[in-house]
Amino acid sequence: MDSRLNKIMREAGGLITGPRRIFPLVGKVAHDRATCISSSRNLYSYATTRRPSAESLSALVNWILRAQRSNGGIAAYYSLFSGYSESYPEVTGYIVPTLYDFALLAHSDSARGAAERATNWLLSLQLSSGAFPAGLHGRSAAPSVFNTGQILQGLVRSWTETNRPEICDAAFAAADWLLSVQSVDGSWPTAYQDAPHTYYSMVAWSLAQLSECTGNQRYGLAAERNLDWVLKHIQPGGWIDGINLRGHPSYLHFVAYIIQGVLECALLRHRKDAVQAISAPAWILLRKFETAKHLPGAFDHSFASGRRFTCLTGNAQMSCVWLRLFDGSRSQDLRIEGSCDLRYLNAALKMNESLKPLLPTRGSDGVVGGVAGSYPIWAPYQPFRYISWGCKFFADALMLEQRLLTSLEASACAS
Amino acid sequence: MRIVVLSSSVYSETACAIVSHLCALDYPPLAVLSLRTFDPATILRKVAQWGLRDAVRYAQTRLGPRTPASLHNVYLAPFLSHRGHPVRSLREIAEVPITFCKNQNSEKSLAFLKNCAPDLIVFAGGNILRQPLLDIPRLGVINLHLGLLPDVRGMSAPEWSLLNSVPLGITIHYMDRGIDTGPILLRRELPDPALSSSLENLRNRLIAFGVEQLGPVILGLDRGTISPAPQAVLDRDLQHFVIHQRLRDLAALRLQQLRSSPAPVRVRA
């Protein structure tokens, strides 16, 4: 309660130190109120392209580049009350692959440079144990399993891009620490709020990536132990238990984390059973989106209990999941019935269309091209903030969309 | 046989063609239950959904009859005549009374339909039908689906058929609570699909082919020579959804390939 009060006080204090922020804040609230009333979603709303994907992708990456602080870290968010936050190690870590992907796609030196600066900053934060600290920069020195896992993604990618030995050492040290605190059952019990969480499948994905890059099966097997632990939490109706976050509903962002982590880990480890198991909740969410034209922003312990707001980050993550389910299961050894299915691609395309118009085209640096936590802006997930991980996931989705469509169109033309 | 037709508008070409065709087969419907031709709320909703240009096009199809030259679906032309006169509005078929409603599932509509005591309802457009309406006719409500069931259920069936290399065709089936999951009365592949010059052309040909195939189904049901076959695959989710423009473009490319080489070519997923 105290921390929530502190958060409110800090945000309110932002308006006192920057009173000019009141105008964009009121403008955004009025805009979202008006669009909530006037827009009616329907079968055809998202079936056509109204804003080119390349334009949206560029806006998203520019938002991320502007959010990079002078120390090289990337801010967690831009608040309509208080402006940019401090650098956020966790997000900086897993934004690194996005920046490298964009650099390759758009031949962008600025994105590559930003990825390198971000990596250097991350290296400076690593604790002697190999772990990375929790929370925003400077708030805590306590080691964090989740942050270490997410940062490991960035380290692995930076290493493959640059071959710098110190990055390789840092990645091994981080992974060794993760293995040292992993329970025999595959979970991480001493994690955030002293409970194991199924969305730590994202950590398993990082370990699987390291294993894939280095050929060291120790990390891959540890990833699979966590995968098996998470799979035990999938209910017959498709819901996944074990998010275990006290004080919050199960935001779509966390549900999508679980699915994304399991899927990516399963694809890397060639675990057809896990791809099949995780495609059940992914399909339930696809059907929900296709029939209702939106996904609930949060759930209360079942997919039937959706809350009526939109968690934009979660939507972008689900787009990534559907695209990867379409893409990843094209390999014969992972093909499961119904998985190599254009309906996944179709849903992702429409999800991306639904998100593009929500990227602001006018406003301050922290607003233009940003992905808000929630739609409408005052809804409970990261209210009144544009968040860097939202931009990351949506940029990932648009890059994946471009790659898959190009390949699909080429194969259609060839035949 | 007592038949009622459900329609989305008195100017619906498909509904006009079905009613005219039924009359020609000597099965004149005893009534048509149509949505109101001009519903300001619907038009406003379409403006919000589609934008002004598409909403105006939609309004044009709803608000006025078409001339032979402006027929949206020229393949329906052979069916759009009654007693030697062209039919551009259901009002031109004098012996078939039309009742208007705002919602085909409303209490008032249900009361009207119960009063008609139909053996069969032919769905030619309108609302998503609810169970109380489906329960009214003695035999059931039949629907013309523009794909071969059970392979391609749901929306954009011709496009999905092309992308998934399912033969192009139509299915006439009873409607039930699911999306295109009811028992099948007739399933026919479209002859010469490669003759279709575009997706719109293909869709129009499928509609006209389906209207033509309604004849044998009605005759068969009346004479008891046709029996519904439950769909074989009910456990798998085969519902398809509105297709995105980029995939629609791929389907169009597939159709183009079909025209140049009729041998099946799969869009490799």
mmCIF file of C-alpha atoms in Angstrom, chain A residues 40 42-44 46-50 283 287 290 326 330 337 340 342-343 345-346 349-350 353 405 408-409 411-413 415, chain B residues 45 48-51 155 160 163-164 179 236-247 250 253 257 265-269:
data_model
loop_
_atom_site.group_PDB
_atom_site.id
_atom_site.type_symbol
_atom_site.label_atom_id
_atom_site.label_comp_id
_atom_site.label_asym_id
_atom_site.label_seq_id
_atom_site.Cartn_x
_atom_site.Cartn_y
_atom_site.Cartn_z
ATOM 1 C CA SER A 40 -17.230 0.308 -32.750
ATOM 2 C CA ASN A 42 -16.531 -5.041 -36.160
ATOM 3 C CA LEU A 43 -15.551 -7.901 -38.397
ATOM 4 C CA TYR A 44 -13.898 -5.709 -40.983
ATOM 5 C CA TYR A 46 -8.761 -4.546 -38.893
ATOM 6 C CA ALA A 47 -8.832 -6.411 -42.183
ATOM 7 C CA THR A 48 -7.233 -3.628 -44.220
ATOM 8 C CA THR A 49 -4.008 -1.694 -43.879
ATOM 9 C CA ARG A 50 -4.601 1.939 -43.043
ATOM 10 C CA TRP A 283 -5.807 -20.520 -29.829
ATOM 11 C CA ARG A 287 -10.744 -17.000 -30.997
ATOM 12 C CA GLU A 290 -11.427 -12.768 -33.737
ATOM 13 C CA PHE A 326 2.637 -19.931 -37.723
ATOM 14 C CA ARG A 330 6.511 -24.844 -40.341
ATOM 15 C CA GLU A 337 -2.261 -30.549 -36.352
ATOM 16 C CA CYS A 340 0.877 -24.479 -39.343
ATOM 17 C CA LEU A 342 -2.634 -19.250 -41.822
ATOM 18 C CA ARG A 343 -5.322 -18.319 -39.321
ATOM 19 C CA LEU A 345 -0.945 -15.158 -39.358
ATOM 20 C CA ASN A 346 -4.325 -13.653 -40.205
ATOM 21 C CA LEU A 349 -2.020 -9.128 -39.084
ATOM 22 C CA LYS A 350 -5.322 -7.873 -37.746
ATOM 23 C CA GLU A 353 -3.673 -3.233 -37.638
ATOM 24 C CA LEU A 405 4.815 -11.957 -45.447
ATOM 25 C CA LEU A 408 5.090 -16.224 -47.995
ATOM 26 C CA GLU A 409 4.594 -13.926 -50.957
ATOM 27 C CA SER A 411 6.897 -18.720 -52.127
ATOM 28 C CA ALA A 412 3.440 -18.041 -53.577
ATOM 29 C CA CYS A 413 4.989 -16.264 -56.567
ATOM 30 C CA SER A 415 4.851 -21.670 -57.206
ATOM 31 C CA ARG B 45 -22.699 2.152 -37.669
ATOM 32 C CA ALA B 48 -18.021 4.289 -38.259
ATOM 33 C CA GLN B 49 -16.950 0.805 -39.310
ATOM 34 C CA TRP B 50 -16.038 1.236 -42.945
ATOM 35 C CA GLY B 51 -15.633 4.958 -43.510
ATOM 36 C CA MET B 155 -16.066 -16.122 -43.095
ATOM 37 C CA TRP B 160 -9.528 -19.567 -47.368
ATOM 38 C CA LEU B 163 -5.138 -20.564 -49.615
ATOM 39 C CA ASN B 164 -5.648 -24.009 -48.116
ATOM 40 C CA ILE B 179 -20.864 -21.573 -37.114
ATOM 41 C CA ARG B 236 -11.814 -29.844 -34.768
ATOM 42 C CA ASP B 237 -12.071 -26.076 -34.796
ATOM 43 C CA LEU B 238 -12.321 -25.349 -38.499
ATOM 44 C CA GLN B 239 -13.874 -21.922 -38.189
ATOM 45 C CA HIS B 240 -12.231 -19.278 -40.334
ATOM 46 C CA PHE B 241 -12.435 -15.563 -39.752
ATOM 47 C CA VAL B 242 -12.541 -12.457 -41.913
ATOM 48 C CA ILE B 243 -9.412 -12.500 -44.002
ATOM 49 C CA HIS B 244 -6.833 -9.725 -43.893
ATOM 50 C CA GLN B 245 -6.172 -7.814 -47.093
ATOM 51 C CA ARG B 246 -2.608 -9.176 -47.420
ATOM 52 C CA LEU B 247 -3.808 -12.773 -47.296
ATOM 53 C CA LEU B 250 -2.331 -14.006 -51.776
ATOM 54 C CA LEU B 253 -2.602 -14.622 -56.678
ATOM 55 C CA GLN B 257 -2.215 -19.259 -60.830
ATOM 56 C CA VAL B 265 -0.665 -25.394 -56.187
ATOM 57 C CA ARG B 266 -0.486 -24.925 -52.462
ATOM 58 C CA VAL B 267 0.502 -21.596 -50.949
ATOM 59 C CA ARG B 268 3.298 -22.998 -48.880
ATOM 60 C CA ALA B 269 2.696 -22.109 -45.250
#
